[in-house]
PDB file of C-alpha atoms in Angstrom:
ATOM      1  CA  UNK A1412      21.848  -0.938   0.662  1.00 41.00           C
ATOM      2  CA  UNK A1413      24.701   0.650   1.913  1.00 40.00           C
ATOM      3  CA  UNK A1414      24.258   3.678  -0.113  1.00 40.00           C
ATOM      4  CA  UNK A1415      20.473   4.303   1.414  1.00 42.00           C
ATOM      5  CA  UNK A1416      20.782   7.390   2.984  1.00 41.00           C
ATOM      6  CA  UNK A1417      22.471   8.386  -0.089  1.00 42.00           C
ATOM      7  CA  UNK A1418      19.929   7.361  -1.698  1.00 41.00           C
ATOM      8  CA  UNK A1419      16.907   8.806  -0.132  1.00 40.00           C
ATOM      9  CA  UNK A1420      18.416  12.677  -0.002  1.00 41.00           C
ATOM     10  CA  UNK A1421      19.312  12.227  -3.503  1.00 43.00           C
ATOM     11  CA  UNK A1422      15.585  10.897  -4.302  1.00 43.00           C
ATOM     12  CA  UNK A1423      13.798  13.825  -1.638  1.00 37.00           C
ATOM     13  CA  UNK A1424      15.941  16.604  -3.766  1.00 41.00           C
ATOM     14  CA  UNK A1425      15.041  15.011  -6.955  1.00 43.00           C
ATOM     15  CA  UNK A1426      11.026  14.923  -6.418  1.00 40.00           C
ATOM     16  CA  UNK A1427       8.944  17.368  -8.397  1.00 41.00           C
ATOM     17  CA  UNK A1428       8.720  21.503  -6.017  1.00 38.00           C
ATOM     18  CA  UNK A1429       5.042  20.682  -7.451  1.00 41.00           C
ATOM     19  CA  UNK A1430       1.810  20.770  -5.021  1.00 43.00           C
ATOM     20  CA  UNK A1431      -0.855  18.695  -6.385  1.00 53.00           C
ATOM     21  CA  UNK A1432      -4.311  18.156  -5.913  1.00 68.00           C
ATOM     22  CA  UNK A1433      -4.654  14.625  -3.178  1.00 79.00           C
ATOM     23  CA  UNK A1434      -7.459  12.328  -5.736  1.00 85.00           C
ATOM     24  CA  UNK A1435     -10.313  10.952  -3.237  1.00 85.00           C
ATOM     25  CA  UNK A1436      -9.193   7.886  -1.949  1.00 89.00           C
ATOM     26  CA  UNK A1437     -10.720   5.049   0.095  1.00 91.00           C
ATOM     27  CA  UNK A1438      -8.808   4.204   3.180  1.00 91.00           C
ATOM     28  CA  UNK A1439      -8.492   0.799   5.211  1.00 92.00           C
ATOM     29  CA  UNK A1440      -8.997   0.469   9.167  1.00 90.00           C
ATOM     30  CA  UNK A1441      -7.949  -2.261  11.418  1.00 86.00           C
ATOM     31  CA  UNK A1442     -10.214  -5.335  11.323  1.00 88.00           C
ATOM     32  CA  UNK A1443     -11.527  -7.001  14.356  1.00 83.00           C
ATOM     33  CA  UNK A1444     -13.096 -10.279  15.192  1.00 79.00           C
ATOM     34  CA  UNK A1445     -15.873  -8.059  15.851  1.00 85.00           C
ATOM     35  CA  UNK A1446     -16.869  -8.047  12.342  1.00 90.00           C
ATOM     36  CA  UNK A1447     -20.101  -8.909  10.475  1.00 94.00           C
ATOM     37  CA  UNK A1448     -17.809 -10.767   7.348  1.00 95.00           C
ATOM     38  CA  UNK A1449     -20.641 -11.575   5.052  1.00 96.00           C
ATOM     39  CA  UNK A1450     -21.436  -8.006   4.414  1.00 97.00           C
ATOM     40  CA  UNK A1451     -17.749  -7.816   3.040  1.00 98.00           C
ATOM     41  CA  UNK A1452     -16.723  -9.025  -0.064  1.00 98.00           C
ATOM     42  CA  UNK A1453     -13.138 -10.274   0.239  1.00 98.00           C
ATOM     43  CA  UNK A1454      -9.871  -9.910  -2.010  1.00 98.00           C
ATOM     44  CA  UNK A1455      -5.864 -10.728  -1.876  1.00 97.00           C
ATOM     45  CA  UNK A1456      -4.053  -7.642  -0.415  1.00 96.00           C
ATOM     46  CA  UNK A1457      -1.209  -6.747  -2.565  1.00 95.00           C
ATOM     47  CA  UNK A1458       2.083  -5.626  -1.433  1.00 91.00           C
ATOM     48  CA  UNK A1459       2.391  -2.619  -3.988  1.00 95.00           C
ATOM     49  CA  UNK A1460       2.359   0.947  -5.257  1.00 96.00           C
ATOM     50  CA  UNK A1461      -1.367   2.662  -4.804  1.00 96.00           C
ATOM     51  CA  UNK A1462      -2.376   4.590  -7.894  1.00 97.00           C
ATOM     52  CA  UNK A1463      -5.212   6.127  -9.154  1.00 96.00           C
ATOM     53  CA  UNK A1464      -6.502   6.107 -13.015  1.00 97.00           C
ATOM     54  CA  UNK A1465      -8.736   9.204 -12.864  1.00 94.00           C
ATOM     55  CA  UNK A1466      -9.170   8.362 -16.605  1.00 94.00           C
ATOM     56  CA  UNK A1467      -6.056  10.793 -17.946  1.00 94.00           C
ATOM     57  CA  UNK A1468      -3.475  10.360 -15.501  1.00 95.00           C
ATOM     58  CA  UNK A1469      -1.797   8.039 -13.247  1.00 97.00           C
ATOM     59  CA  UNK A1470      -1.776   9.196 -10.028  1.00 96.00           C
ATOM     60  CA  UNK A1471      -0.475   8.625  -6.409  1.00 95.00           C
ATOM     61  CA  UNK A1472      -3.225   8.290  -3.597  1.00 90.00           C
ATOM     62  CA  UNK A1473      -1.221  11.669  -2.400  1.00 89.00           C
ATOM     63  CA  UNK A1474      -1.894  13.555  -6.036  1.00 92.00           C
ATOM     64  CA  UNK A1475       2.027  13.333  -7.341  1.00 93.00           C
ATOM     65  CA  UNK A1476       2.362  12.185 -11.645  1.00 95.00           C
ATOM     66  CA  UNK A1477       3.277   8.555 -11.511  1.00 97.00           C
ATOM     67  CA  UNK A1478       6.111   8.926 -14.562  1.00 96.00           C
ATOM     68  CA  UNK A1479       4.582   5.031 -16.798  1.00 98.00           C
ATOM     69  CA  UNK A1480       5.138   4.161 -20.277  1.00 97.00           C
ATOM     70  CA  UNK A1481       2.707   5.207 -22.266  1.00 97.00           C
ATOM     71  CA  UNK A1482       1.306   2.099 -23.777  1.00 97.00           C
ATOM     72  CA  UNK A1483       0.590   1.828 -19.999  1.00 98.00           C
ATOM     73  CA  UNK A1484      -2.272   4.359 -19.919  1.00 97.00           C
ATOM     74  CA  UNK A1485      -2.945   4.701 -23.242  1.00 95.00           C
ATOM     75  CA  UNK A1486      -5.121   2.119 -24.098  1.00 96.00           C
ATOM     76  CA  UNK A1487      -7.192   2.486 -20.354  1.00 96.00           C
ATOM     77  CA  UNK A1488     -10.787   4.121 -19.972  1.00 94.00           C
ATOM     78  CA  UNK A1489     -11.652   7.544 -19.597  1.00 93.00           C
ATOM     79  CA  UNK A1490     -13.334   6.541 -16.139  1.00 94.00           C
ATOM     80  CA  UNK A1491     -11.897   6.306 -12.574  1.00 95.00           C
ATOM     81  CA  UNK A1492     -10.052   3.275 -11.813  1.00 97.00           C
ATOM     82  CA  UNK A1493      -8.011   2.278  -8.211  1.00 97.00           C
ATOM     83  CA  UNK A1494      -5.526  -0.289  -8.029  1.00 97.00           C
ATOM     84  CA  UNK A1495      -2.255  -1.125  -6.796  1.00 97.00           C
ATOM     85  CA  UNK A1496       0.655  -0.829  -9.346  1.00 98.00           C
ATOM     86  CA  UNK A1497       2.494  -4.552  -7.980  1.00 98.00           C
ATOM     87  CA  UNK A1498       4.801  -7.489  -9.832  1.00 97.00           C
ATOM     88  CA  UNK A1499       4.812 -10.481  -7.688  1.00 96.00           C
ATOM     89  CA  UNK A1500       4.364 -11.074  -3.823  1.00 94.00           C
ATOM     90  CA  UNK A1501       7.815  -9.812  -1.831  1.00 88.00           C
ATOM     91  CA  UNK A1502       9.055  -7.577  -4.292  1.00 93.00           C
ATOM     92  CA  UNK A1503       7.861  -3.774  -3.020  1.00 91.00           C
ATOM     93  CA  UNK A1504      11.104  -2.514  -3.488  1.00 89.00           C
ATOM     94  CA  UNK A1505      11.577  -3.512  -6.640  1.00 95.00           C
ATOM     95  CA  UNK A1506       8.317  -1.934  -7.848  1.00 96.00           C
ATOM     96  CA  UNK A1507       8.800   1.136  -5.951  1.00 94.00           C
ATOM     97  CA  UNK A1508      12.355   0.893  -7.683  1.00 94.00           C
ATOM     98  CA  UNK A1509      11.054   0.993 -10.878  1.00 97.00           C
ATOM     99  CA  UNK A1510       7.499   3.095 -10.198  1.00 96.00           C
ATOM    100  CA  UNK A1511       9.415   6.070  -8.812  1.00 92.00           C
ATOM    101  CA  UNK A1512      11.027   7.233 -11.573  1.00 94.00           C
ATOM    102  CA  UNK A1513      10.819  10.429 -13.795  1.00 93.00           C
ATOM    103  CA  UNK A1514      12.023   8.318 -16.402  1.00 96.00           C
ATOM    104  CA  UNK A1515      10.484   5.192 -17.277  1.00 97.00           C
ATOM    105  CA  UNK A1516      11.953   2.008 -17.542  1.00 97.00           C
ATOM    106  CA  UNK A1517      10.516   0.143 -20.544  1.00 97.00           C
ATOM    107  CA  UNK A1518      12.014  -2.816 -19.426  1.00 97.00           C
ATOM    108  CA  UNK A1519      11.259  -3.104 -15.512  1.00 98.00           C
ATOM    109  CA  UNK A1520       7.592  -1.406 -16.428  1.00 98.00           C
ATOM    110  CA  UNK A1521       6.492  -5.074 -18.601  1.00 98.00           C
ATOM    111  CA  UNK A1522       7.318  -6.632 -15.310  1.00 98.00           C
ATOM    112  CA  UNK A1523       4.300  -4.249 -13.686  1.00 98.00           C
ATOM    113  CA  UNK A1524       0.774  -4.932 -13.036  1.00 98.00           C
ATOM    114  CA  UNK A1525      -2.429  -2.646 -12.622  1.00 98.00           C
ATOM    115  CA  UNK A1526      -4.238  -4.778 -10.487  1.00 98.00           C
ATOM    116  CA  UNK A1527      -7.266  -2.686 -10.285  1.00 98.00           C
ATOM    117  CA  UNK A1528      -9.447  -3.177  -7.178  1.00 97.00           C
ATOM    118  CA  UNK A1529     -12.290  -0.489  -7.938  1.00 97.00           C
ATOM    119  CA  UNK A1530     -13.991   1.599 -10.430  1.00 95.00           C
ATOM    120  CA  UNK A1531     -16.021   4.464  -8.645  1.00 90.00           C
ATOM    121  CA  UNK A1532     -18.902   6.204  -9.995  1.00 83.00           C
ATOM    122  CA  UNK A1533     -19.984   9.537  -8.109  1.00 70.00           C
ATOM    123  CA  UNK A1534     -22.886  10.355 -10.377  1.00 68.00           C
ATOM    124  CA  UNK A1535     -24.553   6.569  -9.823  1.00 76.00           C
ATOM    125  CA  UNK A1536     -23.833   6.708  -6.431  1.00 88.00           C
ATOM    126  CA  UNK A1537     -23.443   2.591  -6.844  1.00 94.00           C
ATOM    127  CA  UNK A1538     -22.707   0.327  -3.566  1.00 96.00           C
ATOM    128  CA  UNK A1539     -19.106  -1.749  -3.881  1.00 97.00           C
ATOM    129  CA  UNK A1540     -20.797  -4.702  -4.844  1.00 96.00           C
ATOM    130  CA  UNK A1541     -21.750  -3.082  -8.075  1.00 96.00           C
ATOM    131  CA  UNK A1542     -18.729  -1.414  -8.352  1.00 96.00           C
ATOM    132  CA  UNK A1543     -16.589  -4.377  -8.416  1.00 97.00           C
ATOM    133  CA  UNK A1544     -18.718  -5.988 -11.168  1.00 96.00           C
ATOM    134  CA  UNK A1545     -18.379  -2.838 -13.556  1.00 95.00           C
ATOM    135  CA  UNK A1546     -14.442  -2.895 -13.216  1.00 97.00           C
ATOM    136  CA  UNK A1547     -14.775  -6.243 -14.172  1.00 97.00           C
ATOM    137  CA  UNK A1548     -16.308  -6.181 -16.992  1.00 96.00           C
ATOM    138  CA  UNK A1549     -14.540  -2.951 -17.907  1.00 95.00           C
ATOM    139  CA  UNK A1550     -11.350  -4.826 -17.743  1.00 96.00           C
ATOM    140  CA  UNK A1551     -12.596  -7.638 -19.521  1.00 94.00           C
ATOM    141  CA  UNK A1552     -13.449  -5.832 -22.632  1.00 93.00           C
ATOM    142  CA  UNK A1553     -10.528  -4.145 -22.354  1.00 91.00           C
ATOM    143  CA  UNK A1554      -8.419  -7.853 -22.605  1.00 87.00           C
ATOM    144  CA  UNK A1555      -5.129  -6.090 -21.202  1.00 95.00           C
ATOM    145  CA  UNK A1556      -2.611  -8.006 -19.907  1.00 96.00           C
ATOM    146  CA  UNK A1557      -0.836  -6.148 -17.598  1.00 97.00           C
ATOM    147  CA  UNK A1558      -4.747  -4.716 -16.104  1.00 98.00           C
ATOM    148  CA  UNK A1559      -6.332  -7.246 -14.119  1.00 97.00           C
ATOM    149  CA  UNK A1560      -9.179  -7.269 -12.238  1.00 97.00           C
ATOM    150  CA  UNK A1561      -8.555  -8.621  -8.384  1.00 98.00           C
ATOM    151  CA  UNK A1562     -11.504 -11.012  -7.601  1.00 97.00           C
ATOM    152  CA  UNK A1563     -13.850 -10.607  -4.694  1.00 98.00           C
ATOM    153  CA  UNK A1564     -14.618 -13.288  -2.734  1.00 96.00           C
ATOM    154  CA  UNK A1565     -17.921 -13.628   0.090  1.00 96.00           C
ATOM    155  CA  UNK A1566     -16.582 -15.859   3.259  1.00 95.00           C
ATOM    156  CA  UNK A1567     -19.721 -16.982   5.748  1.00 93.00           C
ATOM    157  CA  UNK A1568     -17.747 -16.634   9.301  1.00 93.00           C
ATOM    158  CA  UNK A1569     -14.679 -15.569  11.092  1.00 89.00           C
ATOM    159  CA  UNK A1570     -13.475 -18.515  10.805  1.00 88.00           C
ATOM    160  CA  UNK A1571     -13.615 -19.303   7.366  1.00 93.00           C
ATOM    161  CA  UNK A1572     -11.792 -15.803   6.808  1.00 93.00           C
ATOM    162  CA  UNK A1573      -8.386 -16.735   8.481  1.00 88.00           C
ATOM    163  CA  UNK A1574      -8.420 -20.115   7.523  1.00 92.00           C
ATOM    164  CA  UNK A1575      -8.306 -17.861   3.872  1.00 94.00           C
ATOM    165  CA  UNK A1576      -6.060 -15.606   5.617  1.00 92.00           C
ATOM    166  CA  UNK A1577      -3.467 -18.628   6.548  1.00 89.00           C
ATOM    167  CA  UNK A1578      -4.022 -19.692   2.934  1.00 93.00           C
ATOM    168  CA  UNK A1579      -2.844 -16.365   1.023  1.00 93.00           C
ATOM    169  CA  UNK A1580      -0.079 -15.720   3.231  1.00 89.00           C
ATOM    170  CA  UNK A1581       1.709 -19.379   2.886  1.00 89.00           C
ATOM    171  CA  UNK A1582       1.527 -18.618  -0.941  1.00 92.00           C
ATOM    172  CA  UNK A1583       3.194 -14.822  -0.676  1.00 90.00           C
ATOM    173  CA  UNK A1584       0.437 -12.343   0.098  1.00 92.00           C
ATOM    174  CA  UNK A1585       0.700  -9.515   2.370  1.00 88.00           C
ATOM    175  CA  UNK A1586      -3.104 -10.079   3.638  1.00 92.00           C
ATOM    176  CA  UNK A1587      -6.628  -9.674   3.047  1.00 96.00           C
ATOM    177  CA  UNK A1588      -8.828  -6.585   1.986  1.00 97.00           C
ATOM    178  CA  UNK A1589     -12.361  -6.428   2.974  1.00 97.00           C
ATOM    179  CA  UNK A1590     -14.400  -4.213   1.479  1.00 97.00           C
ATOM    180  CA  UNK A1591     -18.155  -3.362   2.334  1.00 97.00           C
ATOM    181  CA  UNK A1592     -20.460  -4.569  -0.200  1.00 97.00           C
ATOM    182  CA  UNK A1593     -23.441  -1.659   0.212  1.00 97.00           C
ATOM    183  CA  UNK A1594     -21.198   1.198   0.820  1.00 96.00           C
ATOM    184  CA  UNK A1595     -21.141   3.847  -1.210  1.00 95.00           C
ATOM    185  CA  UNK A1596     -17.608   5.402  -2.297  1.00 93.00           C
ATOM    186  CA  UNK A1597     -16.329   8.092   0.281  1.00 90.00           C
ATOM    187  CA  UNK A1598     -13.156   9.095   0.366  1.00 90.00           C
ATOM    188  CA  UNK A1599     -10.957   9.113   3.479  1.00 90.00           C
ATOM    189  CA  UNK A1600     -10.624   6.137   6.575  1.00 90.00           C
ATOM    190  CA  UNK A1601     -13.626   3.702   7.707  1.00 92.00           C
ATOM    191  CA  UNK A1602     -14.663   1.198   8.429  1.00 93.00           C
ATOM    192  CA  UNK A1603     -16.499   0.282   4.631  1.00 95.00           C
ATOM    193  CA  UNK A1604     -12.746  -1.078   4.163  1.00 96.00           C
ATOM    194  CA  UNK A1605     -10.593  -3.303   6.125  1.00 95.00           C
ATOM    195  CA  UNK A1606      -7.260  -4.785   6.171  1.00 93.00           C
ATOM    196  CA  UNK A1607      -6.528  -7.799   7.530  1.00 91.00           C
ATOM    197  CA  UNK A1608      -2.823  -9.018   8.150  1.00 87.00           C
ATOM    198  CA  UNK A1609      -1.294 -11.371   9.738  1.00 83.00           C
ATOM    199  CA  UNK A1610       0.509  -8.412  11.440  1.00 77.00           C
ATOM    200  CA  UNK A1611      -0.278  -4.743  11.852  1.00 81.00           C
ATOM    201  CA  UNK A1612       1.836  -1.518  10.365  1.00 85.00           C
ATOM    202  CA  UNK A1613       1.899   1.961  10.546  1.00 89.00           C
ATOM    203  CA  UNK A1614       4.035   4.652   9.985  1.00 93.00           C
ATOM    204  CA  UNK A1615       6.175   6.845  12.326  1.00 96.00           C
ATOM    205  CA  UNK A1616       8.378   9.422  11.900  1.00 96.00           C
ATOM    206  CA  UNK A1617      12.262   9.081  13.113  1.00 97.00           C
ATOM    207  CA  UNK A1618      12.641  11.798  15.845  1.00 97.00           C
ATOM    208  CA  UNK A1619      16.274  10.044  17.442  1.00 96.00           C
ATOM    209  CA  UNK A1620      18.500   7.784  15.971  1.00 96.00           C
ATOM    210  CA  UNK A1621      20.133   5.865  19.714  1.00 95.00           C
ATOM    211  CA  UNK A1622      24.161   4.498  19.306  1.00 93.00           C
ATOM    212  CA  UNK A1623      24.379   0.631  19.486  1.00 91.00           C
ATOM    213  CA  UNK A1624      25.534  -1.633  21.928  1.00 90.00           C
ATOM    214  CA  UNK A1625      28.660  -4.496  21.792  1.00 89.00           C
ATOM    215  CA  UNK A1626      28.493  -5.522  17.784  1.00 88.00           C
ATOM    216  CA  UNK A1627      26.839  -2.532  16.664  1.00 89.00           C
ATOM    217  CA  UNK A1628      28.803  -0.222  18.735  1.00 89.00           C
ATOM    218  CA  UNK A1629      29.876   3.079  16.481  1.00 90.00           C
ATOM    219  CA  UNK A1630      26.532   2.501  14.543  1.00 93.00           C
ATOM    220  CA  UNK A1631      22.756   2.118  15.010  1.00 95.00           C
ATOM    221  CA  UNK A1632      20.816   0.258  17.510  1.00 94.00           C
ATOM    222  CA  UNK A1633      18.027   1.901  17.440  1.00 95.00           C
ATOM    223  CA  UNK A1634      15.773   4.852  16.553  1.00 96.00           C
ATOM    224  CA  UNK A1635      13.473   6.486  18.309  1.00 97.00           C
ATOM    225  CA  UNK A1636       9.750   7.633  16.478  1.00 96.00           C
ATOM    226  CA  UNK A1637       6.876   9.498  17.298  1.00 96.00           C
ATOM    227  CA  UNK A1638       3.409   8.285  16.198  1.00 95.00           C
ATOM    228  CA  UNK A1639       1.037  10.884  14.878  1.00 92.00           C
ATOM    229  CA  UNK A1640      -0.414  10.600  18.159  1.00 92.00           C
ATOM    230  CA  UNK A1641       2.526  11.919  20.071  1.00 94.00           C
ATOM    231  CA  UNK A1642       3.421   9.204  21.511  1.00 94.00           C
ATOM    232  CA  UNK A1643       7.226   7.687  21.307  1.00 96.00           C
ATOM    233  CA  UNK A1644       9.103   4.513  21.275  1.00 96.00           C
ATOM    234  CA  UNK A1645      12.247   2.970  20.201  1.00 96.00           C
ATOM    235  CA  UNK A1646      12.455   0.586  17.116  1.00 96.00           C
ATOM    236  CA  UNK A1647      15.271  -1.546  17.466  1.00 94.00           C
ATOM    237  CA  UNK A1648      15.121  -4.788  15.136  1.00 92.00           C
ATOM    238  CA  UNK A1649      14.270  -5.531  11.575  1.00 93.00           C
ATOM    239  CA  UNK A1650      17.097  -3.780  10.316  1.00 94.00           C
ATOM    240  CA  UNK A1651      19.943  -5.368   8.164  1.00 92.00           C
ATOM    241  CA  UNK A1652      23.430  -3.854   8.762  1.00 92.00           C
ATOM    242  CA  UNK A1653      23.904  -2.403   6.023  1.00 92.00           C
ATOM    243  CA  UNK A1654      20.738  -0.284   7.549  1.00 93.00           C
ATOM    244  CA  UNK A1655      22.411   0.119  10.487  1.00 94.00           C
ATOM    245  CA  UNK A1656      24.884   1.507   8.889  1.00 92.00           C
ATOM    246  CA  UNK A1657      22.831   3.878   7.125  1.00 92.00           C
ATOM    247  CA  UNK A1658      20.393   4.568   9.385  1.00 93.00           C
ATOM    248  CA  UNK A1659      17.111   6.654   8.632  1.00 93.00           C
ATOM    249  CA  UNK A1660      17.755  10.299   8.642  1.00 94.00           C
ATOM    250  CA  UNK A1661      15.724  12.342  11.447  1.00 95.00           C
ATOM    251  CA  UNK A1662      12.582  12.977  10.052  1.00 95.00           C
ATOM    252  CA  UNK A1663      11.852  10.632   7.912  1.00 95.00           C
ATOM    253  CA  UNK A1664       8.795   8.413   7.902  1.00 95.00           C
ATOM    254  CA  UNK A1665       9.047   4.330   8.769  1.00 96.00           C
ATOM    255  CA  UNK A1666       6.799   1.837   8.477  1.00 94.00           C
ATOM    256  CA  UNK A1667       6.854  -0.618  11.180  1.00 94.00           C
ATOM    257  CA  UNK A1668       5.513  -3.761  11.991  1.00 88.00           C
ATOM    258  CA  UNK A1669       3.621  -4.876  15.501  1.00 87.00           C
ATOM    259  CA  UNK A1670       0.793  -6.947  17.530  1.00 76.00           C
ATOM    260  CA  UNK A1671      -1.518  -5.147  19.840  1.00 73.00           C
ATOM    261  CA  UNK A1672      -0.803  -2.254  22.144  1.00 80.00           C
ATOM    262  CA  UNK A1673       0.393  -2.421  25.857  1.00 81.00           C
ATOM    263  CA  UNK A1674      -1.555   0.132  28.018  1.00 77.00           C
ATOM    264  CA  UNK A1675       0.055   2.458  27.615  1.00 85.00           C
ATOM    265  CA  UNK A1676      -0.758   2.436  23.515  1.00 86.00           C
ATOM    266  CA  UNK A1677       2.772   1.689  22.465  1.00 90.00           C
ATOM    267  CA  UNK A1678       2.684  -0.824  19.766  1.00 88.00           C
ATOM    268  CA  UNK A1679       4.036  -4.152  21.328  1.00 82.00           C
ATOM    269  CA  UNK A1680       7.406  -5.713  19.462  1.00 85.00           C
ATOM    270  CA  UNK A1681       7.807  -3.342  17.087  1.00 91.00           C
ATOM    271  CA  UNK A1682       9.775  -4.215  14.425  1.00 91.00           C
ATOM    272  CA  UNK A1683      11.579  -1.638  11.662  1.00 95.00           C
ATOM    273  CA  UNK A1684      10.163  -2.768   8.223  1.00 92.00           C
ATOM    274  CA  UNK A1685      11.335   0.307   5.051  1.00 91.00           C
ATOM    275  CA  UNK A1686      10.903   3.694   5.244  1.00 92.00           C
ATOM    276  CA  UNK A1687       8.085   5.741   3.192  1.00 90.00           C
ATOM    277  CA  UNK A1688       9.264   6.805   0.441  1.00 81.00           C
ATOM    278  CA  UNK A1689       7.933  10.869   0.259  1.00 80.00           C
ATOM    279  CA  UNK A1690       5.265  11.080  -1.889  1.00 74.00           C
ATOM    280  CA  UNK A1691       3.852   7.503  -2.009  1.00 77.00           C
TER     281      UNK A1691
END
């Protein structure tokens, strides 16, 4: 990881210089204790790369093409699918490295699964509960080992949901997703789709690199970042020594975790997780 800055600089230079139409994508808001969980279906949240199958091509949620091997997509149906490219728990760096290559490496893609959690059908205006049955039926008929329908569950109350969360996280999951059973597909962010994690995550843009002291003198001590709202704050934890030697660059986006907000709207106990790869 000592060459992180060079790696990402080259990655940016090698990205295709085209503007792609962003596909319609549902985005999640954060679960709250006031949520009526009986109105939702619940599934595992996979820490992978969001992938949209349009019926013809595989795209990121930003509309950039994903260069999967032909065998990975050749037998996918001519319907819209939404899911996550995933390998196993705590393997995000491998997934990202595999998926972002312009020339796919077959041996790496053999470890990747397409975890499908939706199959929107605008013409039929189906509820999510109906879409769950639809994608499960479609993928069961396909019988492809690398394409898996994400199982959905019902829970009776918030206490049962929290027990479920703890069990999934203990086994390595990132968290849970909640889809409103009767919701029709709608582009953008709404409470029809919720995410529940032991901690919250968000993106922020790096605006300044701050020098460290003591052990980290001459290295990055913290970064000053800016939220979309314009609020600025420092992140000084979560970095390895290698990342402090080759810190994120000004203008890049980072993903951080936090636990609620202060009265000023600043994330509490913010800690660095990873860089946000452009286009993903």
